mmCIF file of C-alpha atoms in Angstrom:
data_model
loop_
_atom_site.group_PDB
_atom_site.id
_atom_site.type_symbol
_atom_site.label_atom_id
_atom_site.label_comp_id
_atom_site.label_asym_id
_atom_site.label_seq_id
_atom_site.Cartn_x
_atom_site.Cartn_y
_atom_site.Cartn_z
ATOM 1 C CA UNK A 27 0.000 0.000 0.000
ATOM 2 C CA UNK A 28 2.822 2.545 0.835
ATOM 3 C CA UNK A 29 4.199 1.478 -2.576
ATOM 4 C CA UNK A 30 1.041 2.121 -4.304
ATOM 5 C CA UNK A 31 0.562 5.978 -2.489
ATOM 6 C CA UNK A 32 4.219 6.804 -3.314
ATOM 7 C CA UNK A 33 4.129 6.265 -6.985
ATOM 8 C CA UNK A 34 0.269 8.210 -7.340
ATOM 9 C CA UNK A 35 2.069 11.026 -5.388
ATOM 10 C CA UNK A 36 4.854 10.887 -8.207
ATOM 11 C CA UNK A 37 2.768 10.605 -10.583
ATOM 12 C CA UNK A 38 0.571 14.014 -9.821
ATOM 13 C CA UNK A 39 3.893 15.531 -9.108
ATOM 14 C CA UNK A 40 5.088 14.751 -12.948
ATOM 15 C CA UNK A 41 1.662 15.599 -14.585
ATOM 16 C CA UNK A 42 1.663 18.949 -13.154
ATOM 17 C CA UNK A 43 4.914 20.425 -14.405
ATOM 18 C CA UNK A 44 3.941 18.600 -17.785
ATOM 19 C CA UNK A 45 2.716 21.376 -20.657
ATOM 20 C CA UNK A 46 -0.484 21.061 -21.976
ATOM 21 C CA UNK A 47 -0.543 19.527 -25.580
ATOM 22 C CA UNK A 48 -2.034 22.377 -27.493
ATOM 23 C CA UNK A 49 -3.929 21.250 -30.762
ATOM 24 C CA UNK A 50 -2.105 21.664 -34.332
ATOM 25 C CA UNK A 51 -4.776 24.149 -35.494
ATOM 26 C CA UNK A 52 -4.941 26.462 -31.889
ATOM 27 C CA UNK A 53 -1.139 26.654 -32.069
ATOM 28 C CA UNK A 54 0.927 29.949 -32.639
ATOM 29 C CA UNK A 55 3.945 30.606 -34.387
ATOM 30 C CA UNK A 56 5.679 28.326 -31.828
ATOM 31 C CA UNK A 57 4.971 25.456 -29.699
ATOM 32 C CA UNK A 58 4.699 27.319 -26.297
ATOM 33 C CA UNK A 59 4.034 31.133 -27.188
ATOM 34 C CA UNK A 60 0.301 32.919 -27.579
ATOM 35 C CA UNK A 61 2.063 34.665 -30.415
ATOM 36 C CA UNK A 62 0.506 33.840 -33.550
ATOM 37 C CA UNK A 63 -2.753 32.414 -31.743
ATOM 38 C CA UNK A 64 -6.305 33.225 -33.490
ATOM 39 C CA UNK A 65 -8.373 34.635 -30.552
ATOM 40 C CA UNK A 66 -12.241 35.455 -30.649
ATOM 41 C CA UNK A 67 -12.655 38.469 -32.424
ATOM 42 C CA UNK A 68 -14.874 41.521 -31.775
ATOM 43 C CA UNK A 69 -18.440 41.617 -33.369
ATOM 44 C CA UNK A 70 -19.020 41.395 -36.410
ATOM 45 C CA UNK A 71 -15.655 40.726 -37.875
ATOM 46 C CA UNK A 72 -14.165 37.353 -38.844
ATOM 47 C CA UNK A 73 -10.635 37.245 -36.933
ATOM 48 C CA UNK A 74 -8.236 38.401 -34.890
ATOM 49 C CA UNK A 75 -4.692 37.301 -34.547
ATOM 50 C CA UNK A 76 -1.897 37.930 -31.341
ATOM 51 C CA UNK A 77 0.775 39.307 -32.628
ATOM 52 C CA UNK A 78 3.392 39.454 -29.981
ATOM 53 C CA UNK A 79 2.492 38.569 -25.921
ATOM 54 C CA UNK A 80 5.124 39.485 -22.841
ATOM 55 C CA UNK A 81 5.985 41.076 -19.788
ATOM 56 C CA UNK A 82 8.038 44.433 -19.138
ATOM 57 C CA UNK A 83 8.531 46.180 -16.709
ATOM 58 C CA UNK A 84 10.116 49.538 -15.208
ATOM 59 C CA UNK A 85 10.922 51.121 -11.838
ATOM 60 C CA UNK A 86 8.755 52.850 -9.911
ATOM 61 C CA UNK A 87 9.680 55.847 -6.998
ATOM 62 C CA UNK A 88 6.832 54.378 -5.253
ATOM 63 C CA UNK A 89 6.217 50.838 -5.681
ATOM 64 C CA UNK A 90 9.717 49.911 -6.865
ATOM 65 C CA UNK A 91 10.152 47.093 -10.071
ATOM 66 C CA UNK A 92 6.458 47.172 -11.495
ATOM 67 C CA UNK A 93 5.488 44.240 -13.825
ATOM 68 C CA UNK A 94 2.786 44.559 -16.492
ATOM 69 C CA UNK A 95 1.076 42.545 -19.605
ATOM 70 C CA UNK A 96 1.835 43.800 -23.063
ATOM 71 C CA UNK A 97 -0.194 42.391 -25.776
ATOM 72 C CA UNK A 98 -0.062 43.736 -29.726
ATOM 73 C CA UNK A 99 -3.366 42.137 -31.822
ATOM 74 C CA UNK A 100 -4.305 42.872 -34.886
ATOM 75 C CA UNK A 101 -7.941 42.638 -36.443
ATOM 76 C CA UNK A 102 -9.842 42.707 -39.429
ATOM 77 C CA UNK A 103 -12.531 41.345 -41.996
ATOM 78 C CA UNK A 104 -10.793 39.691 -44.178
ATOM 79 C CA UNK A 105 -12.613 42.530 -46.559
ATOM 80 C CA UNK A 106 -10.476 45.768 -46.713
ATOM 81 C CA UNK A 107 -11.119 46.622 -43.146
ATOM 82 C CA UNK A 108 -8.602 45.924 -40.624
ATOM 83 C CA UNK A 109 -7.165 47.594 -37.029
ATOM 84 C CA UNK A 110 -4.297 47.617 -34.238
ATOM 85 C CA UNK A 111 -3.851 47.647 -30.519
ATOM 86 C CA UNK A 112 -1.605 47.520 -27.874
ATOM 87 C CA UNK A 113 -2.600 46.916 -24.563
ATOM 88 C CA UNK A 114 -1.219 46.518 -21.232
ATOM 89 C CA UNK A 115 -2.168 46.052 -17.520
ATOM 90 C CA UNK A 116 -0.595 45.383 -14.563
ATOM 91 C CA UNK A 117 0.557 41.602 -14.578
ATOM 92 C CA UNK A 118 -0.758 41.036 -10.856
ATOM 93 C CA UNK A 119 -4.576 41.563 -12.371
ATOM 94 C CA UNK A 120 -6.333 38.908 -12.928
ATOM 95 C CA UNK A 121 -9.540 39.967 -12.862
ATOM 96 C CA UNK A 122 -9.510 41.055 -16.900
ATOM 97 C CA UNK A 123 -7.840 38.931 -19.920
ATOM 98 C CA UNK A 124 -5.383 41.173 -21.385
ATOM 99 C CA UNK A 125 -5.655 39.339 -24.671
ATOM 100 C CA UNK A 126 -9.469 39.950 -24.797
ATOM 101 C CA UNK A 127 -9.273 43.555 -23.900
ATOM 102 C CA UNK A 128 -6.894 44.387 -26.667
ATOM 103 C CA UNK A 129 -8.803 42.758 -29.275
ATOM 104 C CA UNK A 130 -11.939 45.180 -28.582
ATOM 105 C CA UNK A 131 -10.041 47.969 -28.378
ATOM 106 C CA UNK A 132 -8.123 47.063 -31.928
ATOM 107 C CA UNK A 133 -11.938 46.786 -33.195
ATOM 108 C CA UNK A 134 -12.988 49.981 -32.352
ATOM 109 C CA UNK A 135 -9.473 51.320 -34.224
ATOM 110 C CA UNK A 136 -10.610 50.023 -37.525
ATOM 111 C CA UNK A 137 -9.507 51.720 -41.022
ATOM 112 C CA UNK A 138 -10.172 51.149 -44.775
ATOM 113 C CA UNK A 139 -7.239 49.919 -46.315
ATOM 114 C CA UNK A 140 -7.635 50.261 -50.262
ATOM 115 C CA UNK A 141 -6.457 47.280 -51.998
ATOM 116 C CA UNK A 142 -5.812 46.733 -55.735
ATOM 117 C CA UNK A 143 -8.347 44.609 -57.434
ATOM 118 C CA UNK A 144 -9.361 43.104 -53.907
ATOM 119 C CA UNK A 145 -6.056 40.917 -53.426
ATOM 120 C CA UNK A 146 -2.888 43.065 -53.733
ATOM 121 C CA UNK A 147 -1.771 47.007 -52.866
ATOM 122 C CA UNK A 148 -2.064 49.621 -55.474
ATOM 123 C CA UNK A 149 1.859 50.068 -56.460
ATOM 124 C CA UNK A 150 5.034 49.585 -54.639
ATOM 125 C CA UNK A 151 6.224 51.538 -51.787
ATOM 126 C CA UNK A 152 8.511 52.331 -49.240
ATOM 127 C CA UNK A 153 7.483 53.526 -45.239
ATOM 128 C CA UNK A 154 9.110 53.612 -42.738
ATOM 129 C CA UNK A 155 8.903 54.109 -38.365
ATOM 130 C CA UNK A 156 11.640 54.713 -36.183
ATOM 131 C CA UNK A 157 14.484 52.206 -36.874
ATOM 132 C CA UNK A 158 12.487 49.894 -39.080
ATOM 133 C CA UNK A 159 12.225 50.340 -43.052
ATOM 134 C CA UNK A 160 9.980 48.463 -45.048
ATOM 135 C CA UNK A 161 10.111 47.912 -48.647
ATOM 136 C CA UNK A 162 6.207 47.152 -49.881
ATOM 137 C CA UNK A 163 6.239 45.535 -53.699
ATOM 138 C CA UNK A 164 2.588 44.824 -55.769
ATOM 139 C CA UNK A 165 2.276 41.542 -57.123
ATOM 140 C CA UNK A 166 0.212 39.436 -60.080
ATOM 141 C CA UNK A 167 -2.369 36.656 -59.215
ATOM 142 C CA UNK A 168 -1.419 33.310 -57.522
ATOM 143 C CA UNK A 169 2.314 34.895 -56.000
ATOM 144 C CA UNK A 170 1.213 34.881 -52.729
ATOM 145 C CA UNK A 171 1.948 36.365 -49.523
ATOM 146 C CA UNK A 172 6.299 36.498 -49.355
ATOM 147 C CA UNK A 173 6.758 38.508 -46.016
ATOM 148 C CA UNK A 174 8.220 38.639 -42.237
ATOM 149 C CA UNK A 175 5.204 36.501 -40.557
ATOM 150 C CA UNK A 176 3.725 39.804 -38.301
ATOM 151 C CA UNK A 177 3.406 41.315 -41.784
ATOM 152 C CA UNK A 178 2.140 37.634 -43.076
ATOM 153 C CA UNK A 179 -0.444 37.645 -40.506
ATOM 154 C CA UNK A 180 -1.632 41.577 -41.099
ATOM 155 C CA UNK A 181 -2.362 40.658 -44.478
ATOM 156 C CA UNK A 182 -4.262 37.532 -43.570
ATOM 157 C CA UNK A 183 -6.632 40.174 -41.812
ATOM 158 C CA UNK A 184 -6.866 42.336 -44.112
ATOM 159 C CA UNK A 185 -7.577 40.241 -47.277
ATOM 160 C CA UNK A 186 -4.396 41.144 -49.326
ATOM 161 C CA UNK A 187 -2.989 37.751 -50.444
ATOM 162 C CA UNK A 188 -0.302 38.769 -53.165
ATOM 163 C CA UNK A 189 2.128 41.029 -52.137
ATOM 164 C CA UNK A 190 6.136 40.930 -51.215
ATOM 165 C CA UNK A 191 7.810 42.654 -48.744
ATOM 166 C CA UNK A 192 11.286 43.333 -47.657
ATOM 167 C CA UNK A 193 12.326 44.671 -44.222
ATOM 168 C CA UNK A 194 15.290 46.578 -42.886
ATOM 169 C CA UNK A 195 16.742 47.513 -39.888
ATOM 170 C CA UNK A 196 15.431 46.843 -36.874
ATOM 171 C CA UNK A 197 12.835 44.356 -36.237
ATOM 172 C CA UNK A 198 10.690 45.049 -33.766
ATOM 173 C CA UNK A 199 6.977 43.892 -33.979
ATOM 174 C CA UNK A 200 5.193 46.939 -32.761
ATOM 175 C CA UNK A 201 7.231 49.414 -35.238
ATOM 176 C CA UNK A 202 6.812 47.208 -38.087
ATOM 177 C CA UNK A 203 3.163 47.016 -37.530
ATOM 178 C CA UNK A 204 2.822 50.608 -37.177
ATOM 179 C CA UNK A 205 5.145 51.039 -40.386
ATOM 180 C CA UNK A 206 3.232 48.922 -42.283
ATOM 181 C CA UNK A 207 -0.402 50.185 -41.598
ATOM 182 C CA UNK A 208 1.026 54.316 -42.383
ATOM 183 C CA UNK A 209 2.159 52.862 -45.539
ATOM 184 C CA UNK A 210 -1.018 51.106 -46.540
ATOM 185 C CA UNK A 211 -3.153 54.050 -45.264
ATOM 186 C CA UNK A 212 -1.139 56.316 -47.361
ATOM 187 C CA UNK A 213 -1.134 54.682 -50.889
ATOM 188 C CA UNK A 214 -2.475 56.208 -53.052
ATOM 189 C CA UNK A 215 -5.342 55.364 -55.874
ATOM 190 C CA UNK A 216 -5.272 53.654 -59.425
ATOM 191 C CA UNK A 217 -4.696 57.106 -60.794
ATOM 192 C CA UNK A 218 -1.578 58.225 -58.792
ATOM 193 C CA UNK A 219 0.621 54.871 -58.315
ATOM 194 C CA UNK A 220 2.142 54.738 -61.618
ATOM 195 C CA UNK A 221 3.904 58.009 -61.136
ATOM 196 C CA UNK A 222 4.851 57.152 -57.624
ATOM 197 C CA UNK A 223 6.242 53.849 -58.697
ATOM 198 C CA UNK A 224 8.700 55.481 -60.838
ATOM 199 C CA UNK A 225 9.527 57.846 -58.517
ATOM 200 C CA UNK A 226 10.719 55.283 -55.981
#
């Protein structure tokens, strides 16, 4: 009998510290991270996607080291329409998800991005925001999306599916995003882009 207790006890202690298998079709961009997760989106609109998930933190005069929850989500219809958010909250609050918080307020961020015969942008580009650059090219039917996969999964929100796109300097995830949405916001319309194509 003492045999039979000690090796249930060992055998809660192991299942515990054991991961949760996470299905193929919930996962993220890796096995462990939220990043890259599809999370219920905000009404009316078919998706949203976490784009990067972590903790920071700074000192405080008052309360010393202060931890929060920083969570980046994009959003979108799959249509034209699609949003941003960044969110954060004190890491000790449990009371709200983070991840759910940010995704309503990316939906009530929402902008028209113009899109060139419903699948690609109107000409090529170049933006740019802070250290990052980011070199936007139009594509024909069938290429596909060829981009970092924060700018992979923006499109996949949006509804642009052929497009390439090049990216220099630094990577960060929340200046590429907001590089990438100035540029689309600013493109300009079927009668403008050839003369801003050459000009690049």
């Amino acid at each position: 009998q003492y045999k039979e207790t000690l090796s249930e006890k060992r055998q809660q202690m192991t299942s515990g510290r054991r991961r949760k298998r996470v299905p193929a079709l919930q996962r993220g961009w890796t096995g462990g991270s939220s990043q890259g997760r599809k999370v219920s989106p905000p009404v009316n609109h078919d998706g949203s996607i976490i784009l990067e998930s972590k903790f920071v933190q700074h000192m405080t005069k008052l309360h010393g080291r202060f931890r929060n929850h920083s969570v980046l989500v994009v959003t979108g219809n799959k249509d034209g329409l699609g949003g941003f958010a960044l969110f954060k909250q004190p890491a000790m609050n449990k009371n709200s998800d983070p991840v759910q918080r940010a995704v309503n307020k990316a939906g009530k961020r929402l902008t028209f991005i113009p899109r060139y015969e419903g699948r690609t942008v109107y000409h090529d580009f170049f933006t740019r925001y802070g250290a990052t650059k980011i070199f936007v090219k139009q594509k024909p039917p069938g290429h596909g999306i060829k981009a970092h996969r924060v700018i992979k999964a923006i499109c996949e929100t949006i509804g642009i599916k052929d497009i390439y796109v090049e990216i220099e300097g630094s990577r960060n995830y929340q200046n590429m995003v907001k590089a990438f949405f100035i540029g689309l916001i600013r493109q300009g319309r079927t009668r403008t882009w050839p003369t801003r194509r050459t000009c690049i």
